[in-house]
Structure formats: C-alpha cells, structure tokens
C-alpha cells in the first residue's frame, strides 16, 4: 500500500482511531493490507474480518507478532497495536482501496483494467499480467482473488510506481460487480462470456448477463469495453457502452472481431492458432491446454493492444506461459498416465470444454477417463446440467466415467442411462474411495481429466493422482 498516516487511513475508512504508544495520528503505515494474519510483515495493516467459521479478531495478536502496525477492527481489543474501530471491516477494506487507487491514479500513470465473465477470468488475468509485466510495474490478483475481500486486497497492493492494475471481478449476487468496479472506475472493462456459472445465485442466465453488464456500466467515459464478439449476450453490451461514451474493441473467432483466431488446433502439448490483427497474422502456440483458452488469450491481447502493446509482443510473451493457474488444466502425472487437474472450478461451459479438450488430445489406443464431481451454484438448473455432462461424456466415448459425491450422482445416472452401464461409469461417495479405484484401474496410455467445482475438493484428488503416477 502507499504510505499513509494513521489519521489518513482513519478518514478513508470512516472509523475511530485509538493509537498505541508510541504511535501518533501522524505515524505512517505502508505495508501489506490483508485479512490473513499470515500475510503480515513490518508496517502492515491487519483487517479483522469476522467469518463464518472463525473471527479475524482472534488473530490480531498473531498479526502484531508478524509485524502489523495497525489493526482495523469492529470492536476495540486489548492488543499492543494502534486500532481503527469501524462498523464493518469488509466495507472499510473497500473504502480504503477506493481512496488508495484514486490517489495513485491522480499522481501517476496508473491504468486500471477490470475483467469479468462466467468463465476464464483467472486465466485471462494471468495472461494479461504476463503481457503487461514487461511494460511496467503490474499488480494482479493472486489465485482467484475476485470477491468483496480478494478484489480490494489486490487493489491495495498498488504503489506510487504501479503502471497497471488488473482486477478480476466475480459476482456472488446482483450488484456485486458494480460495487467492486465502482472502487476503481476501470479504464478498460473486459467481459469474456455469459454462461451458467453461478446462475443459481442470480435466477438464470439473463440475470447473469445483467450482472456482467455492470462492468461495462462502470467503465469511465472515454474508456474501452473489450467484448467477446462470439457471445451474443456479451455483444449486446456494446449498446450500453455506447450510451456511456465508452468505445468497444472486439475479440473472438468471428470475422468482425478486431483480434481474432483462425486455424485453431488442440494438441497434447498445447493449443496453436493464428492471431489476426488487421494485416498482421501471428502464429501463437499456447502451452496452456484447451481450445477454450484461445479466447482468453485473445481477450488479453486485445486489452494489451488498447494499452499500446504490439500484438506481436503479446503473442511472444503468452508463449512463455506454461499453465493458466494451479488446478486449471494443469498437466500432472507422466507420459505413461497423464492427469489433467482442472478441478478448481466448474460450470456447464467449462466442464464441456474440458471434456472436449481431453478427447481432442487423446491418441488412438489411449483411454479417456473422466473423474467428475459436482458443479455448484446452478440452482434449479443443476439437475439438467449434470445430466448434460453425463450425456456428453458418453457421447465423447470416454472409456471410464468416475463420478464422486452425492451432489454429482445425477451425472452418473445420466451416463448409465445413455449406455455406460457395463462398468464404464462408476460412482463413489468419497474421493478416497475413488482414489483407491483409480490407482488400481489406471494403466499405461490413460489420459485422465479431474474436473469439479472447488467445493467438491477434487483438486486434491488430482494432486494425489498426479503424484501417484509421476
């Protein structure tokens, strides 16, 4: 965080300051701001966030021992540290982020990019950060820091020298993206796609579209919306951009896209395509597995071009990226038994894309094995969408379909109904049971996809399988 006095932080969050000797209101802090006491260091600010399972106030002493110089709390504590008491610690975190980003923007050349979409946010964020880090100091989220805590924590990492802030914006409910984007008023807003991810929390895909449109509505007048030309729901957001004086740049495979891909080919070592930008035709070899990641790369190239980066330079930098993120189409195991661990998150769109990818990279004589868990937050559409995944796995001729967890049982039943009733589809209540089955069942040449929502926990099963067959 930029250097601020205790008095300035207090004013930013609207709290009451209680200084601890020898501090004064003019004492400064400039370290990390976080809700995790393990992230603290000298001069840092600990935000004591109440949680569902624990309370950040219980960790203030640990934060102080690690170097925290200030605690933002909801009640005053008997702790040897200056404290700012606020009604809502999470709201205070956002208030502080808003002030810090505005100060950096006013005093330098900071460019702010917001990214949202039902799928692909984290991958696109990582690809864009890789491009921009060679242009100047860049701040981007760790992992999937895209909610009401992770997004402002990332924003607060900017310094007076930061040139680019990349914010990943997720939505747990209508209005959330508007709130997060409102903290930074992006110069560029990129919308990747509108799908069924989290549709249960919104009441359907139309409501999801409206939620993602909130980013376009938050882009500053004169800014740029980077939109997916292949997704009609995203393309419709151009009308919103026009009413706000926001210009539009298109990416996709459609012929009208400003940055588009042709000749896409998926292999076991990555994905190749030709990136077309005006008269430029640039061969791109992504090491990241999956045809769907081409769209994420196109979005990153488009945003970077808006920021003045030559697409050829963007392509060269993207080719150095080995994986999108841990647990996202992450190759593990060995050539003998290849594990693709893609179990950090799952939606109907990403599940379908992952199943197609493994089918595309599996050679004749090799078996396709799908290890699948539940897709969360689909609401009333959960049953039908799990049915679709089971049907798709059978129709892609997966030799083994291993389904784990009661919440995913309907996927298993759909696979059986479609014809995988002779041992091809199996069901286990727990990941441990599935691991024992797979350790005995997998053989040389097998290609294995592990895919589920984060809540199902199969990413750890993927890790175990990767280690077992390394």
PDB file of C-alpha atoms in Angstrom, residues 216-382:
ATOM      1  CA  UNK A 216     -19.349  -2.070 -18.800  1.00  0.00           C
ATOM      2  CA  UNK A 217     -21.533   0.395 -16.911  1.00  0.00           C
ATOM      3  CA  UNK A 218     -18.630   1.124 -14.549  1.00  0.00           C
ATOM      4  CA  UNK A 219     -16.006   1.898 -17.217  1.00  0.00           C
ATOM      5  CA  UNK A 220     -15.100   5.575 -17.177  1.00  0.00           C
ATOM      6  CA  UNK A 221     -16.461   7.717 -20.038  1.00  0.00           C
ATOM      7  CA  UNK A 222     -13.854   7.689 -22.774  1.00  0.00           C
ATOM      8  CA  UNK A 223     -12.683   4.251 -21.697  1.00  0.00           C
ATOM      9  CA  UNK A 224     -12.874   0.984 -23.619  1.00  0.00           C
ATOM     10  CA  UNK A 225     -15.040  -2.118 -23.310  1.00  0.00           C
ATOM     11  CA  UNK A 226     -13.345  -5.270 -24.621  1.00  0.00           C
ATOM     12  CA  UNK A 227     -16.128  -7.664 -25.608  1.00  0.00           C
ATOM     13  CA  UNK A 228     -16.479 -11.213 -26.913  1.00  0.00           C
ATOM     14  CA  UNK A 229     -17.807 -10.999 -30.465  1.00  0.00           C
ATOM     15  CA  UNK A 230     -18.831 -14.684 -30.400  1.00  0.00           C
ATOM     16  CA  UNK A 231     -21.180 -14.414 -27.418  1.00  0.00           C
ATOM     17  CA  UNK A 232     -24.492 -12.688 -28.277  1.00  0.00           C
ATOM     18  CA  UNK A 233     -25.149 -11.808 -24.641  1.00  0.00           C
ATOM     19  CA  UNK A 234     -21.763 -10.108 -24.355  1.00  0.00           C
ATOM     20  CA  UNK A 235     -22.082  -8.469 -27.772  1.00  0.00           C
ATOM     21  CA  UNK A 236     -25.339  -6.866 -26.633  1.00  0.00           C
ATOM     22  CA  UNK A 237     -23.360  -4.909 -24.039  1.00  0.00           C
ATOM     23  CA  UNK A 238     -21.991  -2.701 -26.841  1.00  0.00           C
ATOM     24  CA  UNK A 239     -25.239  -0.731 -26.702  1.00  0.00           C
ATOM     25  CA  UNK A 240     -24.627   0.013 -23.031  1.00  0.00           C
ATOM     26  CA  UNK A 241     -21.070   1.089 -23.794  1.00  0.00           C
ATOM     27  CA  UNK A 242     -22.318   3.455 -26.482  1.00  0.00           C
ATOM     28  CA  UNK A 243     -24.700   5.230 -24.098  1.00  0.00           C
ATOM     29  CA  UNK A 244     -21.794   5.852 -21.707  1.00  0.00           C
ATOM     30  CA  UNK A 245     -19.333   7.180 -24.253  1.00  0.00           C
ATOM     31  CA  UNK A 246     -17.261   4.006 -23.992  1.00  0.00           C
ATOM     32  CA  UNK A 247     -15.728   2.626 -27.176  1.00  0.00           C
ATOM     33  CA  UNK A 248     -15.716  -1.099 -27.979  1.00  0.00           C
ATOM     34  CA  UNK A 249     -12.987  -3.462 -29.099  1.00  0.00           C
ATOM     35  CA  UNK A 250     -13.944  -6.968 -30.155  1.00  0.00           C
ATOM     36  CA  UNK A 251     -12.161 -10.302 -29.738  1.00  0.00           C
ATOM     37  CA  UNK A 252     -13.206 -13.766 -30.849  1.00  0.00           C
ATOM     38  CA  UNK A 253     -13.310 -16.041 -33.848  1.00  0.00           C
ATOM     39  CA  UNK A 254     -15.978 -14.064 -35.682  1.00  0.00           C
ATOM     40  CA  UNK A 255     -14.811 -12.246 -38.801  1.00  0.00           C
ATOM     41  CA  UNK A 256     -15.789  -8.868 -37.355  1.00  0.00           C
ATOM     42  CA  UNK A 257     -13.505  -9.234 -34.311  1.00  0.00           C
ATOM     43  CA  UNK A 258     -10.656  -6.731 -34.055  1.00  0.00           C
ATOM     44  CA  UNK A 259      -8.465  -9.510 -32.683  1.00  0.00           C
ATOM     45  CA  UNK A 260      -9.468 -12.952 -33.892  1.00  0.00           C
ATOM     46  CA  UNK A 261      -8.171 -16.510 -34.097  1.00  0.00           C
ATOM     47  CA  UNK A 262      -8.026 -18.792 -37.107  1.00  0.00           C
ATOM     48  CA  UNK A 263      -6.777 -22.347 -37.681  1.00  0.00           C
ATOM     49  CA  UNK A 264      -7.165 -23.424 -34.042  1.00  0.00           C
ATOM     50  CA  UNK A 265      -5.650 -26.826 -33.302  1.00  0.00           C
ATOM     51  CA  UNK A 266      -5.513 -28.603 -29.943  1.00  0.00           C
ATOM     52  CA  UNK A 267      -2.652 -30.971 -29.116  1.00  0.00           C
ATOM     53  CA  UNK A 268      -1.378 -32.717 -26.018  1.00  0.00           C
ATOM     54  CA  UNK A 269       1.349 -30.091 -25.654  1.00  0.00           C
ATOM     55  CA  UNK A 270      -0.877 -27.034 -26.037  1.00  0.00           C
ATOM     56  CA  UNK A 271      -3.042 -25.166 -28.493  1.00  0.00           C
ATOM     57  CA  UNK A 272      -1.983 -23.454 -31.709  1.00  0.00           C
ATOM     58  CA  UNK A 273      -3.752 -20.839 -33.787  1.00  0.00           C
ATOM     59  CA  UNK A 274      -3.158 -17.818 -35.973  1.00  0.00           C
ATOM     60  CA  UNK A 275      -3.946 -14.489 -34.323  1.00  0.00           C
ATOM     61  CA  UNK A 276      -5.218 -11.962 -36.850  1.00  0.00           C
ATOM     62  CA  UNK A 277      -4.985  -8.260 -36.013  1.00  0.00           C
ATOM     63  CA  UNK A 278      -5.588  -6.035 -39.010  1.00  0.00           C
ATOM     64  CA  UNK A 279      -2.953  -7.017 -41.570  1.00  0.00           C
ATOM     65  CA  UNK A 280      -0.898  -8.950 -39.015  1.00  0.00           C
ATOM     66  CA  UNK A 281      -1.108 -12.746 -38.981  1.00  0.00           C
ATOM     67  CA  UNK A 282       0.716 -14.031 -35.907  1.00  0.00           C
ATOM     68  CA  UNK A 283       1.226 -17.737 -35.149  1.00  0.00           C
ATOM     69  CA  UNK A 284       0.553 -18.460 -31.464  1.00  0.00           C
ATOM     70  CA  UNK A 285       1.465 -21.651 -29.625  1.00  0.00           C
ATOM     71  CA  UNK A 286      -0.124 -21.666 -26.189  1.00  0.00           C
ATOM     72  CA  UNK A 287       1.268 -24.215 -23.796  1.00  0.00           C
ATOM     73  CA  UNK A 288      -1.983 -23.910 -21.843  1.00  0.00           C
ATOM     74  CA  UNK A 289      -4.205 -26.870 -22.712  1.00  0.00           C
ATOM     75  CA  UNK A 290      -7.642 -26.348 -24.165  1.00  0.00           C
ATOM     76  CA  UNK A 291      -9.238 -24.714 -27.172  1.00  0.00           C
ATOM     77  CA  UNK A 292     -11.302 -22.502 -24.852  1.00  0.00           C
ATOM     78  CA  UNK A 293      -8.142 -20.769 -23.611  1.00  0.00           C
ATOM     79  CA  UNK A 294      -7.616 -19.295 -27.066  1.00  0.00           C
ATOM     80  CA  UNK A 295     -10.479 -16.903 -26.308  1.00  0.00           C
ATOM     81  CA  UNK A 296      -8.809 -15.895 -23.051  1.00  0.00           C
ATOM     82  CA  UNK A 297      -5.578 -15.216 -24.926  1.00  0.00           C
ATOM     83  CA  UNK A 298      -7.422 -13.118 -27.500  1.00  0.00           C
ATOM     84  CA  UNK A 299      -9.013 -11.055 -24.734  1.00  0.00           C
ATOM     85  CA  UNK A 300      -5.608 -10.447 -23.135  1.00  0.00           C
ATOM     86  CA  UNK A 301      -4.047  -9.468 -26.469  1.00  0.00           C
ATOM     87  CA  UNK A 302      -6.927  -7.071 -27.157  1.00  0.00           C
ATOM     88  CA  UNK A 303      -6.670  -5.343 -23.783  1.00  0.00           C
ATOM     89  CA  UNK A 304      -2.913  -5.055 -24.184  1.00  0.00           C
ATOM     90  CA  UNK A 305      -3.320  -3.550 -27.651  1.00  0.00           C
ATOM     91  CA  UNK A 306      -5.668  -0.915 -26.235  1.00  0.00           C
ATOM     92  CA  UNK A 307      -2.859  -0.111 -23.788  1.00  0.00           C
ATOM     93  CA  UNK A 308      -0.399   0.303 -26.655  1.00  0.00           C
ATOM     94  CA  UNK A 309       1.295  -3.113 -26.633  1.00  0.00           C
ATOM     95  CA  UNK A 310       2.185  -4.515 -30.067  1.00  0.00           C
ATOM     96  CA  UNK A 311       0.223  -7.762 -30.609  1.00  0.00           C
ATOM     97  CA  UNK A 312       3.421  -9.470 -31.763  1.00  0.00           C
ATOM     98  CA  UNK A 313       4.994  -8.732 -28.389  1.00  0.00           C
ATOM     99  CA  UNK A 314       1.890 -10.009 -26.616  1.00  0.00           C
ATOM    100  CA  UNK A 315       1.976 -13.265 -28.575  1.00  0.00           C
ATOM    101  CA  UNK A 316       5.654 -13.810 -27.784  1.00  0.00           C
ATOM    102  CA  UNK A 317       5.032 -13.311 -24.068  1.00  0.00           C
ATOM    103  CA  UNK A 318       1.987 -15.574 -23.994  1.00  0.00           C
ATOM    104  CA  UNK A 319       4.048 -18.393 -25.444  1.00  0.00           C
ATOM    105  CA  UNK A 320       6.144 -18.399 -22.253  1.00  0.00           C
ATOM    106  CA  UNK A 321       3.123 -19.213 -20.038  1.00  0.00           C
ATOM    107  CA  UNK A 322       3.167 -22.897 -19.057  1.00  0.00           C
ATOM    108  CA  UNK A 323      -0.098 -23.215 -17.093  1.00  0.00           C
ATOM    109  CA  UNK A 324      -3.021 -20.854 -16.625  1.00  0.00           C
ATOM    110  CA  UNK A 325      -3.108 -21.361 -12.848  1.00  0.00           C
ATOM    111  CA  UNK A 326      -2.722 -24.219 -10.441  1.00  0.00           C
ATOM    112  CA  UNK A 327      -5.628 -26.678 -10.782  1.00  0.00           C
ATOM    113  CA  UNK A 328      -6.688 -25.212 -14.131  1.00  0.00           C
ATOM    114  CA  UNK A 329      -5.977 -27.661 -16.958  1.00  0.00           C
ATOM    115  CA  UNK A 330      -2.769 -28.438 -15.084  1.00  0.00           C
ATOM    116  CA  UNK A 331      -0.838 -31.383 -16.591  1.00  0.00           C
ATOM    117  CA  UNK A 332       0.381 -33.820 -13.964  1.00  0.00           C
ATOM    118  CA  UNK A 333       1.477 -37.427 -13.777  1.00  0.00           C
ATOM    119  CA  UNK A 334       3.698 -38.593 -16.635  1.00  0.00           C
ATOM    120  CA  UNK A 335       3.621 -39.584 -20.273  1.00  0.00           C
ATOM    121  CA  UNK A 336       2.600 -43.015 -19.044  1.00  0.00           C
ATOM    122  CA  UNK A 337      -0.544 -41.807 -17.273  1.00  0.00           C
ATOM    123  CA  UNK A 338      -1.323 -38.143 -17.881  1.00  0.00           C
ATOM    124  CA  UNK A 339      -3.532 -36.388 -15.323  1.00  0.00           C
ATOM    125  CA  UNK A 340      -5.202 -33.080 -16.260  1.00  0.00           C
ATOM    126  CA  UNK A 341      -6.212 -31.444 -12.983  1.00  0.00           C
ATOM    127  CA  UNK A 342      -8.909 -28.872 -13.757  1.00  0.00           C
ATOM    128  CA  UNK A 343     -10.836 -29.077 -10.504  1.00  0.00           C
ATOM    129  CA  UNK A 344     -10.536 -25.555  -9.134  1.00  0.00           C
ATOM    130  CA  UNK A 345     -13.885 -24.569 -10.582  1.00  0.00           C
ATOM    131  CA  UNK A 346     -16.577 -25.904 -12.867  1.00  0.00           C
ATOM    132  CA  UNK A 347     -19.623 -24.714 -14.754  1.00  0.00           C
ATOM    133  CA  UNK A 348     -21.543 -26.382 -17.581  1.00  0.00           C
ATOM    134  CA  UNK A 349     -19.464 -24.421 -20.124  1.00  0.00           C
ATOM    135  CA  UNK A 350     -16.075 -25.166 -18.595  1.00  0.00           C
ATOM    136  CA  UNK A 351     -16.993 -28.805 -17.937  1.00  0.00           C
ATOM    137  CA  UNK A 352     -17.963 -29.235 -21.585  1.00  0.00           C
ATOM    138  CA  UNK A 353     -14.787 -27.516 -22.796  1.00  0.00           C
ATOM    139  CA  UNK A 354     -12.564 -29.669 -20.582  1.00  0.00           C
ATOM    140  CA  UNK A 355     -14.225 -32.911 -21.721  1.00  0.00           C
ATOM    141  CA  UNK A 356     -13.776 -31.900 -25.366  1.00  0.00           C
ATOM    142  CA  UNK A 357     -10.145 -30.969 -24.780  1.00  0.00           C
ATOM    143  CA  UNK A 358      -9.196 -34.324 -23.287  1.00  0.00           C
ATOM    144  CA  UNK A 359     -10.998 -36.071 -26.146  1.00  0.00           C
ATOM    145  CA  UNK A 360      -9.042 -33.981 -28.662  1.00  0.00           C
ATOM    146  CA  UNK A 361      -5.623 -34.746 -27.179  1.00  0.00           C
ATOM    147  CA  UNK A 362      -6.143 -38.466 -26.614  1.00  0.00           C
ATOM    148  CA  UNK A 363      -4.475 -40.604 -29.282  1.00  0.00           C
ATOM    149  CA  UNK A 364      -5.844 -43.852 -30.740  1.00  0.00           C
ATOM    150  CA  UNK A 365      -5.166 -46.715 -28.343  1.00  0.00           C
ATOM    151  CA  UNK A 366      -5.260 -44.453 -25.280  1.00  0.00           C
ATOM    152  CA  UNK A 367      -8.192 -44.430 -22.873  1.00  0.00           C
ATOM    153  CA  UNK A 368     -10.117 -41.315 -21.909  1.00  0.00           C
ATOM    154  CA  UNK A 369     -11.001 -41.237 -18.215  1.00  0.00           C
ATOM    155  CA  UNK A 370     -13.248 -38.541 -16.712  1.00  0.00           C
ATOM    156  CA  UNK A 371     -13.149 -38.073 -12.928  1.00  0.00           C
ATOM    157  CA  UNK A 372     -16.043 -35.736 -12.246  1.00  0.00           C
ATOM    158  CA  UNK A 373     -17.641 -34.026  -9.276  1.00  0.00           C
ATOM    159  CA  UNK A 374     -20.493 -31.616  -8.770  1.00  0.00           C
ATOM    160  CA  UNK A 375     -20.940 -28.212 -10.366  1.00  0.00           C
ATOM    161  CA  UNK A 376     -22.117 -25.831  -7.667  1.00  0.00           C
ATOM    162  CA  UNK A 377     -24.392 -22.766  -7.643  1.00  0.00           C
ATOM    163  CA  UNK A 378     -26.620 -23.808 -10.560  1.00  0.00           C
ATOM    164  CA  UNK A 379     -29.891 -23.564  -8.654  1.00  0.00           C
ATOM    165  CA  UNK A 380     -32.895 -25.152 -10.347  1.00  0.00           C
ATOM    166  CA  UNK A 381     -30.818 -25.974 -13.422  1.00  0.00           C
ATOM    167  CA  UNK A 382     -28.387 -28.200 -11.519  1.00  0.00           C
TER     168      UNK A 382
END
